[in-house]
Coordinates of C-alpha atoms and ligand atoms in Angstrom, one line a residue:
Chain A
M1 CA -11.4 4.3 -49.6
R2 CA -10.1 2.2 -52.5
I3 CA -6.5 2.8 -53.5
T4 CA -4.2 1.2 -56.0
V5 CA -0.5 1.4 -55.3
T6 CA 2.5 -0.4 -56.8
V7 CA 4.9 -1.6 -54.1
D8 CA 8.2 -3.2 -55.0
G9 CA 7.0 -3.9 -58.5
T10 CA 3.6 -5.4 -57.6
S11 CA 0.3 -3.6 -58.0
Y12 CA -2.1 -3.8 -55.0
T13 CA -5.7 -2.6 -54.8
D14 CA -7.1 -2.3 -51.3
D15 CA -9.7 -0.5 -49.2
V16 CA -8.1 1.6 -46.5
E17 CA -9.3 4.0 -43.9
P18 CA -8.1 7.5 -44.9
R19 CA -6.3 7.9 -41.6
T20 CA -4.0 4.8 -42.3
L21 CA -0.4 5.9 -42.5
L22 CA 1.6 4.5 -45.5
V23 CA 4.0 2.7 -43.1
H24 CA 1.1 0.9 -41.5
Y25 CA -0.4 0.0 -44.8
L26 CA 3.0 -1.5 -45.9
R27 CA 3.6 -3.4 -42.7
E28 CA 0.2 -4.5 -41.7
R29 CA -1.7 -5.0 -44.9
L30 CA 1.1 -6.0 -47.3
G31 CA 3.4 -7.6 -44.7
K32 CA 6.4 -5.5 -45.8
V33 CA 7.8 -5.4 -42.2
G34 CA 11.3 -4.5 -43.5
T35 CA 10.1 -0.9 -43.2
V36 CA 10.0 0.0 -39.5
V37 CA 8.6 2.7 -37.2
G38 CA 11.1 4.3 -34.8
C39 CA 9.4 7.4 -33.5
D40 CA 6.2 9.3 -33.1
T41 CA 7.5 12.7 -34.3
S42 CA 8.7 12.3 -37.9
N43 CA 12.3 12.6 -36.8
C44 CA 14.0 9.2 -37.0
G45 CA 13.8 8.3 -40.6
A46 CA 13.6 4.5 -39.9
C47 CA 10.4 4.4 -42.0
T48 CA 12.0 5.9 -45.1
V49 CA 10.8 4.5 -48.5
H50 CA 10.8 5.9 -52.0
L51 CA 7.5 7.3 -53.3
D52 CA 7.7 7.9 -57.1
G53 CA 11.5 7.8 -56.9
H54 CA 12.0 10.2 -54.0
S55 CA 12.6 9.4 -50.3
V56 CA 9.8 10.1 -47.9
K57 CA 9.1 9.2 -44.3
S58 CA 6.3 6.7 -44.7
C59 CA 5.0 7.6 -41.2
S60 CA 4.3 11.1 -42.5
V61 CA 2.3 10.1 -45.6
L62 CA -1.2 8.8 -45.7
A63 CA -1.8 5.6 -47.6
V64 CA -4.5 7.4 -49.6
Q65 CA -1.9 10.0 -50.7
A66 CA 0.1 7.2 -52.4
H67 CA -2.9 6.2 -54.6
G68 CA -1.7 5.8 -58.1
S69 CA 2.0 6.0 -57.1
E70 CA 4.9 3.6 -57.0
V71 CA 6.6 2.8 -53.7
T72 CA 9.9 1.0 -53.2
T73 CA 10.8 -0.4 -49.8
I74 CA 14.0 -2.0 -48.5
E75 CA 12.4 -5.3 -49.4
G76 CA 12.3 -4.4 -53.1
L77 CA 16.1 -3.7 -53.5
A78 CA 17.7 -7.1 -53.8
R79 CA 17.6 -8.7 -57.2
D80 CA 17.7 -12.5 -57.6
G81 CA 19.2 -12.9 -54.2
Q82 CA 21.9 -10.3 -54.8
L83 CA 22.0 -7.3 -52.5
H84 CA 21.8 -3.8 -53.9
P85 CA 25.2 -2.2 -53.8
V86 CA 24.3 0.1 -50.9
Q87 CA 23.0 -2.9 -48.9
Q88 CA 26.3 -4.7 -49.8
A89 CA 28.3 -1.7 -48.7
F90 CA 26.5 -1.5 -45.3
H91 CA 27.3 -5.2 -44.8
D92 CA 31.0 -4.8 -45.9
N93 CA 31.6 -1.7 -43.8
H94 CA 29.9 -2.9 -40.6
A95 CA 27.6 0.1 -40.9
L96 CA 25.1 -1.3 -38.4
Q97 CA 24.8 -2.7 -34.9
C98 CA 21.2 -3.3 -33.9
G99 CA 20.1 -2.7 -37.4
F100 CA 16.9 -0.8 -36.6
C101 CA 17.8 2.3 -38.5
T102 CA 19.3 0.4 -41.4
P103 CA 16.3 0.1 -43.7
G104 CA 15.8 3.8 -43.6
M105 CA 19.5 4.6 -43.8
I106 CA 19.8 2.5 -46.9
M107 CA 16.7 4.0 -48.6
Q108 CA 17.9 7.5 -47.9
S109 CA 21.5 6.7 -49.0
I110 CA 20.2 5.5 -52.4
D111 CA 18.2 8.7 -52.7
L112 CA 21.3 10.8 -51.9
L113 CA 23.4 8.9 -54.4
S114 CA 20.9 9.5 -57.1
D115 CA 21.1 13.3 -56.5
N116 CA 24.9 13.3 -55.9
P117 CA 26.7 10.2 -57.2
D118 CA 30.0 11.1 -55.4
P119 CA 29.3 12.8 -52.1
D120 CA 32.1 13.9 -49.8
E121 CA 31.8 13.1 -46.1
H122 CA 30.0 16.4 -45.4
A123 CA 27.5 15.8 -48.2
V124 CA 26.8 12.3 -46.8
R125 CA 26.2 13.6 -43.3
E126 CA 23.9 16.3 -44.7
G127 CA 22.1 13.8 -46.9
L128 CA 21.4 11.5 -44.0
E129 CA 20.4 14.4 -41.7
G130 CA 16.9 13.0 -41.4
N131 CA 18.0 9.5 -40.2
L132 CA 19.0 8.8 -36.7
C133 CA 21.1 6.0 -35.4
R134 CA 21.5 5.2 -31.7
C135 CA 24.2 2.7 -32.1
T136 CA 27.0 3.3 -34.6
G137 CA 28.0 6.9 -34.1
Y138 CA 27.6 7.2 -37.9
Q139 CA 31.3 6.7 -38.9
N140 CA 30.8 3.4 -40.6
I141 CA 27.5 4.5 -42.2
V142 CA 29.3 7.4 -43.8
K143 CA 32.1 5.0 -44.9
A144 CA 29.6 2.6 -46.4
V145 CA 27.8 5.3 -48.4
R146 CA 31.0 6.5 -49.9
D147 CA 32.1 2.9 -50.6
A148 CA 28.8 2.3 -52.3
A149 CA 29.3 5.4 -54.4
H150 CA 32.5 4.0 -55.7
H151 CA 30.9 0.8 -56.7
M152 CA 28.0 2.4 -58.5
R153 CA 27.7 4.5 -61.5
P154 CA 25.6 7.7 -61.6
G155 CA 21.8 7.4 -61.6
A156 CA 21.5 4.5 -59.1
G157 CA 18.3 5.8 -57.4
P158 CA 15.1 5.2 -59.3
E159 CA 17.1 3.4 -62.0
A160 CA 18.3 0.7 -59.7
E161 CA 14.7 0.1 -58.7
R162 CA 13.4 -0.5 -62.2
V163 CA 12.1 -4.1 -61.9
T164 CA 12.4 -4.6 -65.6
G165 CA 16.0 -3.4 -65.8
A166 CA 18.2 -5.7 -67.9
D167 CA 21.4 -5.9 -66.0
T168 CA 20.3 -7.6 -62.8
G169 CA 22.1 -10.8 -62.4
S170 CA 25.4 -12.4 -62.2
R171 CA 28.5 -10.5 -61.5
T172 CA 29.6 -8.0 -58.8
A173 CA 27.3 -5.8 -56.8
S174 CA 27.8 -2.9 -59.1
S175 CA 25.8 -4.6 -61.8
V176 CA 22.7 -4.2 -59.7
G177 CA 23.0 -0.5 -59.1
G178 CA 24.0 0.6 -62.6
G179 CA 20.6 0.3 -64.1
G180 CA 19.5 0.9 -67.6
E181 CA 22.4 -0.4 -69.6
Chain B
M1 CA -0.1 6.7 -32.7
I2 CA -2.4 7.1 -35.6
P3 CA -4.7 10.0 -36.4
A4 CA -8.4 10.1 -35.3
P5 CA -10.8 9.1 -38.1
F6 CA -11.6 11.7 -40.8
D7 CA -13.2 11.9 -44.2
Y8 CA -10.8 12.5 -47.1
V9 CA -11.2 14.2 -50.5
A10 CA -8.6 14.9 -53.1
P11 CA -10.0 17.5 -55.6
S12 CA -8.2 18.2 -58.8
T13 CA -8.9 21.9 -59.2
V14 CA -8.6 24.9 -56.9
D15 CA -12.4 25.7 -57.4
D16 CA -13.3 22.2 -56.3
A17 CA -11.0 22.4 -53.3
V18 CA -12.4 25.8 -52.2
R19 CA -16.0 24.4 -52.5
A20 CA -15.1 21.3 -50.6
L21 CA -13.5 23.4 -47.8
A22 CA -16.6 25.7 -47.6
D23 CA -19.0 22.7 -47.6
A24 CA -17.1 20.9 -44.9
G25 CA -17.3 23.7 -42.3
E26 CA -15.0 24.7 -39.5
D27 CA -13.7 21.2 -38.7
A28 CA -12.1 20.7 -42.1
K29 CA -8.3 21.1 -42.7
V30 CA -6.4 21.5 -45.9
L31 CA -3.6 19.0 -46.4
A32 CA -0.5 20.1 -48.4
G33 CA 2.7 18.2 -47.9
G34 CA 1.5 16.9 -44.6
Q35 CA 4.9 17.4 -42.9
S36 CA 3.5 19.6 -40.2
L37 CA -0.1 18.5 -40.2
L38 CA 0.4 14.7 -40.1
P39 CA 2.7 14.8 -37.1
V40 CA 0.1 16.9 -35.4
L41 CA -2.7 14.5 -36.3
R42 CA -0.7 11.5 -35.2
V43 CA -0.3 12.8 -31.7
R44 CA -3.9 14.0 -31.8
L45 CA -3.2 17.7 -31.1
A46 CA -5.9 18.2 -33.7
A47 CA -8.7 16.0 -35.0
P48 CA -10.3 17.5 -38.1
T49 CA -13.3 15.6 -39.3
K50 CA -12.5 16.3 -43.0
I51 CA -9.2 16.5 -44.9
I52 CA -9.0 18.3 -48.2
D53 CA -5.8 17.1 -49.9
L54 CA -4.4 19.6 -52.4
G55 CA -1.9 17.0 -53.6
K56 CA -3.8 16.4 -56.9
V57 CA -4.3 20.0 -57.8
A58 CA -1.7 20.4 -60.6
E59 CA -2.4 24.1 -61.0
L60 CA -0.9 24.8 -57.5
R61 CA 2.5 23.4 -58.4
G62 CA 5.4 25.2 -60.1
V63 CA 7.0 28.5 -60.6
R64 CA 6.3 31.0 -63.4
E65 CA 7.4 34.6 -64.4
E66 CA 4.9 37.4 -64.6
G67 CA 6.7 40.6 -65.5
D68 CA 8.8 41.8 -62.6
H69 CA 7.4 39.0 -60.3
L70 CA 7.9 35.3 -59.9
V71 CA 4.7 33.4 -59.0
I72 CA 5.3 30.3 -56.9
G73 CA 2.4 27.8 -56.6
S74 CA 1.6 27.0 -53.0
M75 CA 2.1 23.3 -53.5
T76 CA 5.6 23.6 -54.9
T77 CA 7.8 21.4 -52.7
H78 CA 10.8 22.5 -50.8
Y79 CA 12.9 20.2 -53.0
D80 CA 11.6 21.9 -56.2
V81 CA 12.2 25.4 -54.7
Q82 CA 15.8 24.5 -54.0
R83 CA 16.4 23.5 -57.6
D84 CA 14.2 25.9 -59.5
P85 CA 16.2 28.0 -62.0
L86 CA 13.9 31.0 -61.9
I87 CA 14.1 31.2 -58.1
A88 CA 17.9 30.8 -58.2
E89 CA 18.1 33.8 -60.6
H90 CA 15.5 36.1 -59.2
A91 CA 14.9 35.1 -55.5
A92 CA 18.0 33.3 -54.4
L93 CA 17.2 34.1 -50.7
L94 CA 14.3 31.7 -50.8
A95 CA 16.4 28.8 -52.2
R96 CA 19.1 29.4 -49.6
A97 CA 16.6 29.4 -46.7
T98 CA 14.9 26.3 -48.1
D99 CA 18.2 24.5 -48.1
T100 CA 18.1 24.7 -44.3
V101 CA 14.6 23.3 -43.8
A102 CA 14.3 20.0 -42.0
D103 CA 15.9 17.1 -44.0
P104 CA 15.7 15.6 -47.5
Q105 CA 12.7 13.4 -46.9
V106 CA 10.7 16.2 -45.4
R107 CA 11.8 18.6 -48.3
H108 CA 10.5 16.1 -50.8
R109 CA 7.0 16.3 -49.4
G110 CA 6.7 19.7 -47.6
T111 CA 5.6 22.7 -49.6
F112 CA 6.4 26.4 -49.7
G113 CA 2.7 27.3 -49.3
G114 CA 2.3 24.9 -46.5
S115 CA 5.1 26.4 -44.5
I116 CA 3.8 29.9 -45.1
A117 CA 0.2 28.9 -44.1
H118 CA 1.4 27.0 -41.1
A119 CA 3.2 30.1 -39.8
D120 CA 5.4 28.5 -37.2
P121 CA 7.5 31.4 -35.8
A122 CA 10.6 29.2 -36.1
G123 CA 9.7 28.3 -39.7
D124 CA 12.5 29.2 -42.1
L125 CA 10.5 30.6 -45.1
L126 CA 8.6 33.3 -43.3
A127 CA 11.4 35.8 -42.8
P128 CA 12.6 35.4 -46.4
A129 CA 9.0 36.0 -47.6
L130 CA 8.9 39.2 -45.5
A131 CA 12.3 40.4 -46.6
L132 CA 11.4 40.0 -50.3
D133 CA 8.0 41.8 -49.8
C134 CA 6.1 38.7 -51.1
E135 CA 2.4 38.9 -51.6
M136 CA 0.1 36.0 -50.7
V137 CA -2.7 35.2 -53.1
I138 CA -5.7 33.7 -51.3
R139 CA -8.8 32.1 -52.7
G140 CA -12.2 31.5 -51.0
M141 CA -15.8 31.3 -52.0
D142 CA -16.0 35.1 -52.3
G143 CA -13.1 35.2 -54.8
Q144 CA -9.5 36.1 -54.7
R145 CA -7.6 38.6 -52.5
T146 CA -3.9 39.5 -52.1
V147 CA -2.2 40.2 -48.8
A148 CA 1.3 41.6 -48.3
A149 CA 3.6 39.4 -46.2
A150 CA 3.8 42.2 -43.6
D151 CA 0.1 41.9 -43.0
F152 CA -0.3 38.2 -43.5
F153 CA 1.5 36.9 -40.4
E154 CA -0.6 37.8 -37.4
D155 CA 0.6 35.7 -34.4
F156 CA 2.0 32.3 -33.5
F157 CA 0.6 29.9 -36.1
T158 CA -2.0 32.5 -37.1
T159 CA -2.3 34.2 -40.5
S160 CA -4.9 36.3 -42.2
L161 CA -6.2 33.1 -43.9
A162 CA -9.8 32.4 -42.9
P163 CA -10.7 28.8 -42.2
D164 CA -12.4 28.5 -45.5
E165 CA -9.6 30.0 -47.6
I166 CA -6.7 28.5 -49.5
L167 CA -3.3 30.0 -50.1
V168 CA -3.0 29.5 -53.9
E169 CA 0.3 31.2 -54.8
V170 CA 2.9 33.6 -53.6
R171 CA 4.0 36.5 -55.7
V172 CA 7.7 37.4 -55.3
P173 CA 9.1 40.7 -56.6
K174 CA 12.2 39.8 -58.6
H175 CA 15.5 40.5 -56.9
T176 CA 17.6 39.6 -59.8
G177 CA 21.4 39.6 -59.1
W178 CA 21.0 40.4 -55.4
H179 CA 23.4 38.6 -53.1
A180 CA 21.6 36.4 -50.6
H181 CA 22.2 34.3 -47.5
Y182 CA 20.2 32.7 -44.8
E183 CA 22.0 32.2 -41.5
K184 CA 20.3 29.7 -39.2
F185 CA 21.3 28.9 -35.7
N186 CA 20.3 25.6 -34.2
R187 CA 22.1 22.9 -32.2
V188 CA 21.3 19.5 -33.7
A189 CA 20.5 18.1 -37.2
Q190 CA 17.0 18.7 -38.6
A191 CA 16.2 21.1 -35.7
W192 CA 14.2 24.3 -36.1
S193 CA 15.8 27.7 -35.9
M194 CA 16.6 29.1 -32.5
V195 CA 17.1 32.4 -34.3
A196 CA 17.9 32.9 -38.0
V197 CA 18.5 35.8 -40.3
A198 CA 17.5 36.3 -43.9
A199 CA 19.6 38.8 -45.8
T200 CA 19.7 40.0 -49.4
V201 CA 21.7 42.8 -50.7
R202 CA 22.1 44.7 -54.0
T203 CA 25.5 46.2 -54.7
D204 CA 26.5 49.0 -57.0
G205 CA 30.3 48.6 -57.5
D206 CA 31.7 48.3 -54.0
T207 CA 28.7 50.1 -52.4
I208 CA 25.7 48.6 -50.9
A209 CA 22.8 50.1 -52.8
E210 CA 19.8 48.3 -51.2
A211 CA 19.4 45.7 -48.4
R212 CA 16.6 43.6 -47.0
V213 CA 17.0 41.8 -43.7
A214 CA 14.4 39.9 -41.7
L215 CA 14.6 37.8 -38.6
T216 CA 13.2 34.3 -37.8
N217 CA 11.9 33.5 -34.3
M218 CA 12.6 36.9 -32.8
S219 CA 8.8 37.4 -32.2
S220 CA 5.5 35.5 -32.8
V221 CA 5.9 36.6 -36.4
P222 CA 8.9 37.3 -38.6
V223 CA 10.3 40.8 -38.2
R224 CA 12.1 43.2 -40.6
A225 CA 15.4 44.6 -39.3
R226 CA 14.8 48.1 -40.7
G227 CA 17.6 49.6 -38.6
V228 CA 20.1 47.3 -40.2
E229 CA 18.8 47.9 -43.7
E230 CA 19.1 51.7 -43.3
A231 CA 22.6 51.5 -41.8
L232 CA 23.8 49.4 -44.7
V233 CA 22.6 51.5 -47.6
G234 CA 25.2 53.7 -49.2
Q235 CA 28.0 52.1 -47.2
P236 CA 31.0 50.3 -48.6
A237 CA 30.7 46.5 -48.2
T238 CA 33.5 46.2 -45.7
A239 CA 33.6 44.1 -42.6
E240 CA 33.6 47.3 -40.5
S241 CA 30.4 48.7 -42.0
I242 CA 28.6 45.3 -41.8
R243 CA 29.6 44.9 -38.2
A244 CA 28.3 48.4 -37.4
A245 CA 25.0 47.8 -39.2
A246 CA 24.4 44.4 -37.5
E247 CA 24.5 46.1 -34.1
H248 CA 20.9 47.4 -35.0
A249 CA 19.5 43.9 -35.6
A250 CA 17.7 43.4 -32.2
E251 CA 16.3 47.0 -32.0
G252 CA 12.7 46.9 -31.1
T253 CA 12.5 43.2 -30.9
N254 CA 10.7 41.4 -28.0
P255 CA 11.6 37.7 -28.6
T256 CA 9.8 34.9 -26.8
V257 CA 11.5 32.9 -24.1
D258 CA 11.6 29.2 -24.3
G259 CA 13.8 26.3 -23.1
N260 CA 16.4 27.1 -25.7
A261 CA 17.0 30.8 -25.1
D262 CA 16.0 33.9 -23.2
V263 CA 15.5 37.4 -24.5
E264 CA 19.1 38.6 -24.1
Y265 CA 20.6 35.6 -25.7
R266 CA 18.2 35.7 -28.7
Q267 CA 19.0 39.4 -29.2
H268 CA 22.7 38.6 -29.1
L269 CA 22.2 35.9 -31.6
A270 CA 20.2 38.2 -33.9
R271 CA 23.2 40.7 -34.0
V272 CA 25.9 38.0 -34.5
L273 CA 23.9 36.1 -37.1
T274 CA 23.0 39.3 -39.0
G275 CA 26.7 40.1 -39.4
R276 CA 27.4 36.6 -40.6
A277 CA 24.4 36.6 -43.0
I278 CA 25.4 39.8 -44.7
S279 CA 29.1 38.8 -44.9
A280 CA 28.2 35.4 -46.3
A281 CA 25.8 37.0 -48.8
M282 CA 28.5 39.4 -50.0
A283 CA 31.0 36.5 -50.3
G284 CA 28.5 34.2 -52.2
Ligands
LIG301 C1 11.3 16.5 -38.8 C2 10.8 17.8 -39.3 C3 11.7 18.9 -39.2 C4 11.3 20.1 -39.7 N1 12.2 21.2 -39.7 C5 11.8 22.3 -40.2 C6 12.7 23.4 -40.2 O1 13.8 23.3 -39.8 N2 12.3 24.6 -40.8 C7 11.0 24.8 -41.3 O2 10.8 25.9 -41.8 N3 10.2 23.8 -41.3 C8 10.5 22.5 -40.8 N4 9.6 21.5 -40.8 C9 8.3 21.7 -41.4 C10 8.2 21.6 -42.9 O3 8.9 22.6 -43.5 C11 6.8 21.5 -43.4 O4 6.8 21.1 -44.7 C12 6.0 22.8 -43.4 O5 6.0 23.5 -42.1 C13 4.5 22.6 -43.7 O6 4.4 22.4 -45.1 P1 3.5 21.2 -45.6 O7 3.3 21.4 -47.0 O8 4.0 19.9 -45.1 O9 2.1 21.6 -44.9 P2 1.0 20.7 -44.1 O10 1.6 19.9 -43.0 O11 0.2 19.8 -45.1 O12 0.0 21.8 -43.6 C14 0.4 22.7 -42.5 C15 -0.7 23.6 -42.1 O13 -0.9 24.6 -43.1 C16 -2.2 24.4 -43.7 N5 -2.1 24.6 -45.1 C17 -1.2 24.0 -45.9 N6 -1.2 24.4 -47.2 C18 -2.2 25.3 -47.2 C19 -2.8 26.1 -48.2 N7 -2.3 26.1 -49.5 N8 -3.8 27.0 -47.9 C20 -4.3 27.0 -46.7 N9 -3.8 26.3 -45.6 C21 -2.8 25.5 -45.9 C22 -2.7 23.1 -43.3 O14 -4.1 23.0 -43.1 C23 -2.0 22.9 -41.9 O15 -2.7 23.5 -40.9 C24 10.0 20.3 -40.3 C25 9.1 19.2 -40.4 C26 9.5 17.9 -39.9 C27 8.6 16.8 -40.0
LIG302 S1 9.0 6.5 -37.8 FE1 10.4 8.0 -37.2 S2 10.4 9.3 -38.9 FE2 8.9 7.8 -39.5
LIG303 S1 22.4 0.4 -35.8 FE1 21.1 0.5 -34.1 S2 20.0 2.4 -34.5 FE2 21.5 2.3 -36.1

């Protein structure tokens, strides 16, 4: 079946088998291997991407269901070599050890911050409920998300992914996440 | 793992979806949010030959008012149910229960109708649907029929939906201004309910005028705690009267035994959680 999907700002048209999972389409057809598979049960969240601006587990969506939609992966966040503020905050706060959960954690954190720009610790933990980490014990992940919140202004989710956004260059990390101004 | 091969269609109207389902025969499956079906297909516990995706059927999405009912389209996502202003005003119990379902990613995709049709006894939206006396509106080639929640859930993962029928919407009698709470007991994040209690209460001054209480995972289907409801009506909303009423929660239940809990423990949970649910509803 033929599908057209925009991934990280580029439009792709491909023939796929209906049973192809979105995550396999991203990794194996488009080479977007930043998005990983960590389980067989839809629990771990490592495969989290944004589908039309909302986080989803890409192992639990068919590629054909994404026809006509926009997908953002972890590979689509940095702008001109500058990390997204959530990526930067994970780096600054040592919020990873092996790093396997990190792409999903970051995508879900951005989704959380677009719904709640200033989450307290409890809200961060609830918001990341669908993402499992086997290394860190979560402490520094929670710290990183709250740190990122302080560096970003409201509306960082879909806004920050807008490829045509004006304010995407030079200064501090926060200029990447602000979007729209 | 990946699913076994299947044909896929994504009709844009309910009529086309019903026809596609009828034409495809017994081996076809409807796909809603896919958050229960795709995990099952991935581990090949099922291998339908045809998938009818309801994702493009716009008329199945959204919430509207019809007199003293709300009508919730079956493809309305958990995320939208959590935020819908009509549901918040007239059926708060549904929103509170939906808050406890899975995790944010699953709630972005999973649907209200999909949960109801899937009928997992640990599913969190069945007991609220029963407590609120919802009606399921079902469409097939022979037309439309409506089934009360009390008759809809038949057994584990089994409803009165025929294989060639689609759940199109759920009619919810308005419970405007009722207090509501869903008390869920589980042990780890994004886990299903071991037992949970859906409670909604209407007060008249300091007196409980009406109460609806239903239990999750205390049987193969959701069950109403009629004894609790009767004990609450006419009582002052005090800790004492709530505790006394909650003692009736497990009456007549015959819960299943699994690795998490035996019968006695589940019945104990039902009583404790019922007390908590009603107290939290009154406080909220
Ligand atoms: C990690 C994880 C944790 C979860 N935790 C919880 C939880 O704590 N509580 C809870 O309640 N749920 C939980 N769920 C399940 C979630 O709520 C699902 O969204 C829901 O059970 C099914 O809805 P769906 O729209 O995804 O349906 P699908 O997966 O698309 O379909 C489920 C079944 O229902 C049938 N069906 C769907 N829609 C219709 C329709 N309109 N007419 C006829 N048949 C239909 C399908 O054919 C299929 O057999 C969890 C899921 C995951 C992946
Ligand atoms: S790979 Fe684990 S949830 Fe998708
Ligand atoms: S850093 Fe290893 S799983 Fe999270």
